[in-house]
PDB file of C-alpha atoms and ligand atoms in Angstrom:
ATOM      1  CA  UNK A   1     345.742  17.071  72.560  1.00  0.00           C
ATOM      2  CA  UNK A   2     347.416  18.696  69.400  1.00  0.00           C
ATOM      3  CA  UNK A   3     345.204  20.195  66.800  1.00  0.00           C
ATOM      4  CA  UNK A   4     345.507  22.196  63.605  1.00  0.00           C
ATOM      5  CA  UNK A   5     342.896  25.049  62.555  1.00  0.00           C
ATOM      6  CA  UNK A   6     343.201  24.917  59.031  1.00  0.00           C
ATOM      7  CA  UNK A   7     340.840  27.740  56.740  1.00  0.00           C
ATOM      8  CA  UNK A   8     341.552  30.755  54.679  1.00  0.00           C
ATOM      9  CA  UNK A   9     342.564  34.357  56.009  1.00  0.00           C
ATOM     10  CA  UNK A  10     339.698  35.769  58.040  1.00  0.00           C
ATOM     11  CA  UNK A  11     338.032  32.208  58.911  1.00  0.00           C
ATOM     12  CA  UNK A  12     338.229  33.005  62.370  1.00  0.00           C
ATOM     13  CA  UNK A  13     341.400  30.537  63.408  1.00  0.00           C
ATOM     14  CA  UNK A  14     342.906  33.149  65.697  1.00  0.00           C
ATOM     15  CA  UNK A  15     339.394  33.520  67.308  1.00  0.00           C
ATOM     16  CA  UNK A  16     338.493  30.099  67.906  1.00  0.00           C
ATOM     17  CA  UNK A  17     342.194  29.641  69.340  1.00  0.00           C
ATOM     18  CA  UNK A  18     341.913  32.240  71.817  1.00  0.00           C
ATOM     19  CA  UNK A  19     338.791  30.202  73.018  1.00  0.00           C
ATOM     20  CA  UNK A  20     340.466  26.720  73.054  1.00  0.00           C
ATOM     21  CA  UNK A  21     343.426  28.412  75.121  1.00  0.00           C
ATOM     22  CA  UNK A  22     340.817  29.927  77.647  1.00  0.00           C
ATOM     23  CA  UNK A  23     339.011  27.031  78.003  1.00  0.00           C
ATOM     24  CA  UNK A  24     341.123  23.891  77.831  1.00  0.00           C
ATOM     25  CA  UNK A  25     344.588  25.375  78.865  1.00  0.00           C
ATOM     26  CA  UNK A  26     346.254  24.649  75.414  1.00  0.00           C
ATOM     27  CA  UNK A  27     349.037  26.636  73.834  1.00  0.00           C
ATOM     28  CA  UNK A  28     348.368  28.756  70.791  1.00  0.00           C
ATOM     29  CA  UNK A  29     351.057  28.541  68.219  1.00  0.00           C
ATOM     30  CA  UNK A  30     350.424  31.056  65.426  1.00  0.00           C
ATOM     31  CA  UNK A  31     353.270  31.487  62.832  1.00  0.00           C
ATOM     32  CA  UNK A  32     351.804  34.824  61.846  1.00  0.00           C
ATOM     33  CA  UNK A  33     351.937  36.241  65.351  1.00  0.00           C
ATOM     34  CA  UNK A  34     355.526  34.861  65.415  1.00  0.00           C
ATOM     35  CA  UNK A  35     356.562  36.732  62.413  1.00  0.00           C
ATOM     36  CA  UNK A  36     354.705  39.958  63.420  1.00  0.00           C
ATOM     37  CA  UNK A  37     356.618  39.912  66.781  1.00  0.00           C
ATOM     38  CA  UNK A  38     359.939  39.402  64.864  1.00  0.00           C
ATOM     39  CA  UNK A  39     359.104  42.197  62.867  1.00  0.00           C
ATOM     40  CA  UNK A  40     358.371  44.420  65.737  1.00  0.00           C
ATOM     41  CA  UNK A  41     361.378  43.515  67.715  1.00  0.00           C
ATOM     42  CA  UNK A  42     363.539  44.270  64.293  1.00  0.00           C
ATOM     43  CA  UNK A  43     365.358  40.857  63.954  1.00  0.00           C
ATOM     44  CA  UNK A  44     367.182  40.186  60.901  1.00  0.00           C
ATOM     45  CA  UNK A  45     364.558  37.489  60.115  1.00  0.00           C
ATOM     46  CA  UNK A  46     361.934  39.966  60.870  1.00  0.00           C
ATOM     47  CA  UNK A  47     363.210  42.441  58.245  1.00  0.00           C
ATOM     48  CA  UNK A  48     363.660  39.584  55.775  1.00  0.00           C
ATOM     49  CA  UNK A  49     360.029  38.742  55.867  1.00  0.00           C
ATOM     50  CA  UNK A  50     358.402  42.301  56.156  1.00  0.00           C
ATOM     51  CA  UNK A  51     357.914  42.574  52.490  1.00  0.00           C
ATOM     52  CA  UNK A  52     356.646  39.393  51.739  1.00  0.00           C
ATOM     53  CA  UNK A  53     354.075  39.543  54.617  1.00  0.00           C
ATOM     54  CA  UNK A  54     352.847  42.929  53.324  1.00  0.00           C
ATOM     55  CA  UNK A  55     352.406  41.758  49.654  1.00  0.00           C
ATOM     56  CA  UNK A  56     350.263  38.568  51.152  1.00  0.00           C
ATOM     57  CA  UNK A  57     352.911  36.117  49.813  1.00  0.00           C
ATOM     58  CA  UNK A  58     353.955  32.963  52.190  1.00  0.00           C
ATOM     59  CA  UNK A  59     357.497  33.186  53.790  1.00  0.00           C
ATOM     60  CA  UNK A  60     359.765  30.121  53.331  1.00  0.00           C
ATOM     61  CA  UNK A  61     359.150  26.867  54.523  1.00  0.00           C
ATOM     62  CA  UNK A  62     362.526  26.932  56.226  1.00  0.00           C
ATOM     63  CA  UNK A  63     361.733  30.105  58.360  1.00  0.00           C
ATOM     64  CA  UNK A  64     358.367  28.950  59.642  1.00  0.00           C
ATOM     65  CA  UNK A  65     359.506  25.333  60.325  1.00  0.00           C
ATOM     66  CA  UNK A  66     362.253  26.681  62.339  1.00  0.00           C
ATOM     67  CA  UNK A  67     360.135  29.252  64.440  1.00  0.00           C
ATOM     68  CA  UNK A  68     358.105  26.085  64.876  1.00  0.00           C
ATOM     69  CA  UNK A  69     360.577  23.585  66.021  1.00  0.00           C
ATOM     70  CA  UNK A  70     361.755  26.266  68.311  1.00  0.00           C
ATOM     71  CA  UNK A  71     358.504  26.640  70.033  1.00  0.00           C
ATOM     72  CA  UNK A  72     357.731  23.041  70.423  1.00  0.00           C
ATOM     73  CA  UNK A  73     361.281  22.553  72.231  1.00  0.00           C
ATOM     74  CA  UNK A  74     360.770  25.375  74.408  1.00  0.00           C
ATOM     75  CA  UNK A  75     357.098  25.565  75.581  1.00  0.00           C
ATOM     76  CA  UNK A  76     355.721  22.851  78.124  1.00  0.00           C
ATOM     77  CA  UNK A  77     353.023  20.906  76.470  1.00  0.00           C
ATOM     78  CA  UNK A  78     350.087  21.695  79.100  1.00  0.00           C
ATOM     79  CA  UNK A  79     346.894  21.006  77.738  1.00  0.00           C
ATOM     80  CA  UNK A  80     348.550  20.549  74.048  1.00  0.00           C
ATOM     81  CA  UNK A  81     349.280  22.902  71.176  1.00  0.00           C
ATOM     82  CA  UNK A  82     346.782  24.563  68.466  1.00  0.00           C
ATOM     83  CA  UNK A  83     348.492  25.083  65.275  1.00  0.00           C
ATOM     84  CA  UNK A  84     346.827  28.506  63.878  1.00  0.00           C
ATOM     85  CA  UNK A  85     348.253  29.523  60.271  1.00  0.00           C
ATOM     86  CA  UNK A  86     350.599  26.376  60.374  1.00  0.00           C
ATOM     87  CA  UNK A  87     350.981  24.422  58.378  1.00  0.00           C
ATOM     88  CA  UNK A  88     350.424  26.073  55.025  1.00  0.00           C
ATOM     89  CA  UNK A  89     352.082  23.923  52.700  1.00  0.00           C
ATOM     90  CA  UNK A  90     352.460  20.148  52.238  1.00  0.00           C
ATOM     91  CA  UNK A  91     356.017  20.452  52.857  1.00  0.00           C
ATOM     92  CA  UNK A  92     355.187  22.425  56.498  1.00  0.00           C
ATOM     93  CA  UNK A  93     352.585  19.415  56.940  1.00  0.00           C
ATOM     94  CA  UNK A  94     355.300  16.891  56.308  1.00  0.00           C
ATOM     95  CA  UNK A  95     357.917  18.655  58.703  1.00  0.00           C
ATOM     96  CA  UNK A  96     355.031  19.001  61.301  1.00  0.00           C
ATOM     97  CA  UNK A  97     354.104  15.300  61.507  1.00  0.00           C
ATOM     98  CA  UNK A  98     357.920  14.581  61.614  1.00  0.00           C
ATOM     99  CA  UNK A  99     358.686  17.122  64.464  1.00  0.00           C
ATOM    100  CA  UNK A 100     355.589  15.822  66.211  1.00  0.00           C
ATOM    101  CA  UNK A 101     356.647  12.053  66.011  1.00  0.00           C
ATOM    102  CA  UNK A 102     360.596  12.987  67.047  1.00  0.00           C
ATOM    103  CA  UNK A 103     359.008  14.555  70.411  1.00  0.00           C
ATOM    104  CA  UNK A 104     356.737  11.404  70.937  1.00  0.00           C
ATOM    105  CA  UNK A 105     353.214  13.620  70.395  1.00  0.00           C
ATOM    106  CA  UNK A 106     350.420  12.933  67.981  1.00  0.00           C
ATOM    107  CA  UNK A 107     348.318  15.074  66.041  1.00  0.00           C
ATOM    108  CA  UNK A 108     344.791  14.444  67.131  1.00  0.00           C
ATOM    109  CA  UNK A 109     342.623  16.487  64.817  1.00  0.00           C
ATOM    110  CA  UNK A 110     342.641  18.966  61.980  1.00  0.00           C
ATOM    111  CA  UNK A 111     339.560  21.202  62.001  1.00  0.00           C
ATOM    112  CA  UNK A 112     338.828  22.752  58.491  1.00  0.00           C
ATOM    113  CA  UNK A 113     336.990  26.415  58.742  1.00  0.00           C
ATOM    114  CA  UNK A 114     335.035  26.880  55.802  1.00  0.00           C
ATOM    115  CA  UNK A 115     334.260  30.441  54.648  1.00  0.00           C
ATOM    116  CA  UNK A 116     333.139  31.808  51.427  1.00  0.00           C
ATOM    117  CA  UNK A 117     335.336  34.102  49.654  1.00  0.00           C
ATOM    118  CA  UNK A 118     333.030  37.228  49.660  1.00  0.00           C
ATOM    119  CA  UNK A 119     332.562  36.769  53.740  1.00  0.00           C
ATOM    120  CA  UNK A 120     336.171  36.767  54.303  1.00  0.00           C
ATOM    121  CA  UNK A 121     336.841  40.109  52.174  1.00  0.00           C
ATOM    122  CA  UNK A 122     333.948  41.605  54.244  1.00  0.00           C
ATOM    123  CA  UNK A 123     335.268  40.239  57.713  1.00  0.00           C
ATOM    124  CA  UNK A 124     339.061  41.223  56.869  1.00  0.00           C
ATOM    125  CA  UNK A 125     338.549  44.727  55.620  1.00  0.00           C
ATOM    126  CA  UNK A 126     336.385  45.306  58.720  1.00  0.00           C
ATOM    127  CA  UNK A 127     338.916  43.726  61.051  1.00  0.00           C
ATOM    128  CA  UNK A 128     341.024  45.643  63.909  1.00  0.00           C
ATOM    129  CA  UNK A 129     342.604  44.141  66.859  1.00  0.00           C
ATOM    130  CA  UNK A 130     343.321  45.349  70.485  1.00  0.00           C
ATOM    131  CA  UNK A 131     347.115  46.149  70.884  1.00  0.00           C
ATOM    132  CA  UNK A 132     347.412  45.091  74.302  1.00  0.00           C
ATOM    133  CA  UNK A 133     345.614  41.424  74.226  1.00  0.00           C
ATOM    134  CA  UNK A 134     344.734  40.592  70.549  1.00  0.00           C
ATOM    135  CA  UNK A 135     341.010  40.527  71.071  1.00  0.00           C
ATOM    136  CA  UNK A 136     339.685  41.014  67.453  1.00  0.00           C
ATOM    137  CA  UNK A 137     336.729  43.513  66.521  1.00  0.00           C
ATOM    138  CA  UNK A 138     334.822  43.750  63.444  1.00  0.00           C
ATOM    139  CA  UNK A 139     333.251  47.242  62.340  1.00  0.00           C
ATOM    140  CA  UNK A 140     329.904  45.655  61.492  1.00  0.00           C
ATOM    141  CA  UNK A 141     329.461  42.908  63.855  1.00  0.00           C
ATOM    142  CA  UNK A 142     331.794  43.556  66.982  1.00  0.00           C
ATOM    143  CA  UNK A 143     332.543  47.472  66.626  1.00  0.00           C
ATOM    144  CA  UNK A 144     335.389  48.770  69.137  1.00  0.00           C
ATOM    145  CA  UNK A 145     332.982  49.951  72.295  1.00  0.00           C
ATOM    146  CA  UNK A 146     332.361  53.869  72.327  1.00  0.00           C
ATOM    147  CA  UNK A 147     334.235  53.870  75.506  1.00  0.00           C
ATOM    148  CA  UNK A 148     337.468  52.673  73.219  1.00  0.00           C
ATOM    149  CA  UNK A 149     338.224  50.188  76.332  1.00  0.00           C
ATOM    150  CA  UNK A 150     338.828  46.611  75.226  1.00  0.00           C
ATOM    151  CA  UNK A 151     336.046  44.391  76.209  1.00  0.00           C
ATOM    152  CA  UNK A 152     338.320  41.420  76.819  1.00  0.00           C
ATOM    153  CA  UNK A 153     341.378  42.924  78.827  1.00  0.00           C
ATOM    154  CA  UNK A 154     339.446  46.392  80.019  1.00  0.00           C
ATOM    155  CA  UNK A 155     342.468  48.499  78.743  1.00  0.00           C
ATOM    156  CA  UNK A 156     341.987  51.746  76.704  1.00  0.00           C
ATOM    157  CA  UNK A 157     344.341  50.408  74.433  1.00  0.00           C
ATOM    158  CA  UNK A 158     344.845  51.063  70.593  1.00  0.00           C
ATOM    159  CA  UNK A 159     342.832  49.101  68.003  1.00  0.00           C
ATOM    160  CA  UNK A 160     345.092  48.552  65.186  1.00  0.00           C
ATOM    161  CA  UNK A 161     344.478  47.084  61.655  1.00  0.00           C
ATOM    162  CA  UNK A 162     346.867  45.043  60.155  1.00  0.00           C
ATOM    163  CA  UNK A 163     349.137  45.943  57.165  1.00  0.00           C
ATOM    164  CA  UNK A 164     348.174  43.248  55.147  1.00  0.00           C
ATOM    165  CA  UNK A 165     344.341  43.392  56.032  1.00  0.00           C
ATOM    166  CA  UNK A 166     343.797  45.432  52.624  1.00  0.00           C
ATOM    167  CA  UNK A 167     342.368  44.096  49.205  1.00  0.00           C
ATOM    168  CA  UNK A 168     345.247  44.238  47.218  1.00  0.00           C
ATOM    169  CA  UNK A 169     347.103  41.726  49.880  1.00  0.00           C
ATOM    170  CA  UNK A 170     344.172  39.798  50.748  1.00  0.00           C
ATOM    171  CA  UNK A 171     343.903  38.850  46.921  1.00  0.00           C
ATOM    172  CA  UNK A 172     347.543  37.476  46.849  1.00  0.00           C
ATOM    173  CA  UNK A 173     346.645  35.927  50.384  1.00  0.00           C
ATOM    174  CA  UNK A 174     343.696  34.272  49.036  1.00  0.00           C
ATOM    175  CA  UNK A 175     345.540  32.735  46.114  1.00  0.00           C
ATOM    176  CA  UNK A 176     348.045  31.585  48.175  1.00  0.00           C
ATOM    177  CA  UNK A 177     345.626  29.849  50.157  1.00  0.00           C
ATOM    178  CA  UNK A 178     343.879  27.932  47.602  1.00  0.00           C
ATOM    179  CA  UNK A 179     347.195  27.104  45.494  1.00  0.00           C
ATOM    180  CA  UNK A 180     349.441  26.086  48.317  1.00  0.00           C
ATOM    181  CA  UNK A 181     347.473  25.410  51.644  1.00  0.00           C
ATOM    182  CA  UNK A 182     343.785  24.045  50.337  1.00  0.00           C
ATOM    183  CA  UNK A 183     345.500  20.864  49.320  1.00  0.00           C
ATOM    184  CA  UNK A 184     346.322  20.006  52.845  1.00  0.00           C
ATOM    185  CA  UNK A 185     342.738  19.498  53.062  1.00  0.00           C
ATOM    186  CA  UNK A 186     342.793  16.547  51.136  1.00  0.00           C
ATOM    187  CA  UNK A 187     345.838  15.316  52.692  1.00  0.00           C
ATOM    188  CA  UNK A 188     344.859  15.324  56.380  1.00  0.00           C
ATOM    189  CA  UNK A 189     341.418  13.738  54.968  1.00  0.00           C
ATOM    190  CA  UNK A 190     343.154  10.851  53.379  1.00  0.00           C
ATOM    191  CA  UNK A 191     345.212  10.351  56.842  1.00  0.00           C
ATOM    192  CA  UNK A 192     341.606  10.365  58.544  1.00  0.00           C
ATOM    193  CA  UNK A 193     342.351  13.793  60.785  1.00  0.00           C
ATOM    194  CA  UNK A 194     340.045  16.099  59.102  1.00  0.00           C
ATOM    195  CA  UNK A 195     336.878  17.494  60.533  1.00  0.00           C
ATOM    196  CA  UNK A 196     334.856  20.293  58.850  1.00  0.00           C
ATOM    197  CA  UNK A 197     332.947  23.089  60.548  1.00  0.00           C
ATOM    198  CA  UNK A 198     330.828  25.879  58.895  1.00  0.00           C
ATOM    199  CA  UNK A 199     333.189  28.955  60.043  1.00  0.00           C
ATOM    200  CA  UNK A 200     330.313  31.531  58.895  1.00  0.00           C
ATOM    201  CA  UNK A 201     328.256  30.448  61.782  1.00  0.00           C
ATOM    202  CA  UNK A 202     328.284  32.488  64.984  1.00  0.00           C
ATOM    203  CA  UNK A 203     331.315  32.675  66.904  1.00  0.00           C
ATOM    204  CA  UNK A 204     329.441  30.585  69.501  1.00  0.00           C
ATOM    205  CA  UNK A 205     328.199  27.942  67.057  1.00  0.00           C
ATOM    206  CA  UNK A 206     331.522  27.396  65.483  1.00  0.00           C
ATOM    207  CA  UNK A 207     333.331  27.103  69.084  1.00  0.00           C
ATOM    208  CA  UNK A 208     330.691  24.586  69.832  1.00  0.00           C
ATOM    209  CA  UNK A 209     331.246  22.683  66.672  1.00  0.00           C
ATOM    210  CA  UNK A 210     334.923  22.283  67.439  1.00  0.00           C
ATOM    211  CA  UNK A 211     334.336  21.274  70.923  1.00  0.00           C
ATOM    212  CA  UNK A 212     332.036  18.316  69.445  1.00  0.00           C
ATOM    213  CA  UNK A 213     334.850  17.540  67.133  1.00  0.00           C
ATOM    214  CA  UNK A 214     337.460  17.303  69.511  1.00  0.00           C
ATOM    215  CA  UNK A 215     335.036  15.277  72.235  1.00  0.00           C
TER     216      UNK A 215
HETATM  217  P1  LIG B   1     348.301  34.931  59.699  1.00  0.00           P
HETATM  218  O1  LIG B   1     348.496  35.944  60.521  1.00  0.00           O
HETATM  219  O2  LIG B   1     348.383  33.739  59.637  1.00  0.00           O
HETATM  220  O3  LIG B   1     347.235  35.419  58.293  1.00  0.00           O
HETATM  221  O4  LIG B   1     349.911  35.234  58.858  1.00  0.00           O
HETATM  222  C1  LIG B   1     350.341  36.574  58.125  1.00  0.00           C
HETATM  223  C2  LIG B   1     351.436  36.511  57.062  1.00  0.00           C
HETATM  224  O5  LIG B   1     352.330  35.786  57.723  1.00  0.00           O
HETATM  225  C3  LIG B   1     350.829  35.375  55.942  1.00  0.00           C
HETATM  226  O6  LIG B   1     350.224  36.281  55.027  1.00  0.00           O
HETATM  227  C4  LIG B   1     352.340  34.843  55.700  1.00  0.00           C
HETATM  228  O7  LIG B   1     352.908  35.991  55.051  1.00  0.00           O
HETATM  229  C5  LIG B   1     352.944  34.413  56.740  1.00  0.00           C
HETATM  230  N1  LIG B   1     352.645  33.216  57.353  1.00  0.00           N
HETATM  231  C6  LIG B   1     352.176  33.192  58.458  1.00  0.00           C
HETATM  232  N2  LIG B   1     352.142  31.857  58.769  1.00  0.00           N
HETATM  233  C7  LIG B   1     352.955  31.244  57.583  1.00  0.00           C
HETATM  234  C8  LIG B   1     353.316  29.972  57.366  1.00  0.00           C
HETATM  235  N3  LIG B   1     352.800  28.852  57.942  1.00  0.00           N
HETATM  236  N4  LIG B   1     354.008  29.639  55.912  1.00  0.00           N
HETATM  237  C9  LIG B   1     354.232  30.707  55.312  1.00  0.00           C
HETATM  238  N5  LIG B   1     353.910  32.044  55.854  1.00  0.00           N
HETATM  239  C10 LIG B   1     353.180  32.307  56.475  1.00  0.00           C
END
């Protein structure tokens, strides 16, 4: 089964993708994670996209479609792919449809995670991540343990905040979402692929709703 998690920054796509990876043996393909890895390893592409990402703008379709193509070619299909943060434009959605068709795969479901803007700002500015395993924490609802040991991997890791998780770049990221990504809701609705869930519900409830949608 191949699915897309669609929603604005902070909707909880990464958290739900991790749950699906654990429970269903699916493979998470997050273009944001791929781009951050390229920056960390200092590749030419990583250097090219750094400023764009820090400002909260979208990197070019060509770059992200190339990243997804490589992953689809190199990764064994296992329980299916979860596209997290991709596609983000109509051109990316068309390219994904073609890539999947070329490889003999189908797109089975697009889950739209609905969250209101005030909640997104509150979530994102309070967010930190375990540098070892990627577990996501929130200062208000799921603080980093006093022991500073990650509850998921057990390591005394660093808990980092993303460079683009600040008010200024968040404004640009939200604008990019509404201008360039939200048209995908109509696009997938018209194709009959869309299911919407309340992303403001608890993590467990959202996971149960997604499970219900996937069957
Ligand atoms: P994310 O981790 O999904 O929030 O992505 C972080 C940043 O990476 C975004 O704000 C964009 O600058 C860039 N990015 C990630 N995925 C895409 C995509 N599919 N298209 C364009 N830019 C992307």
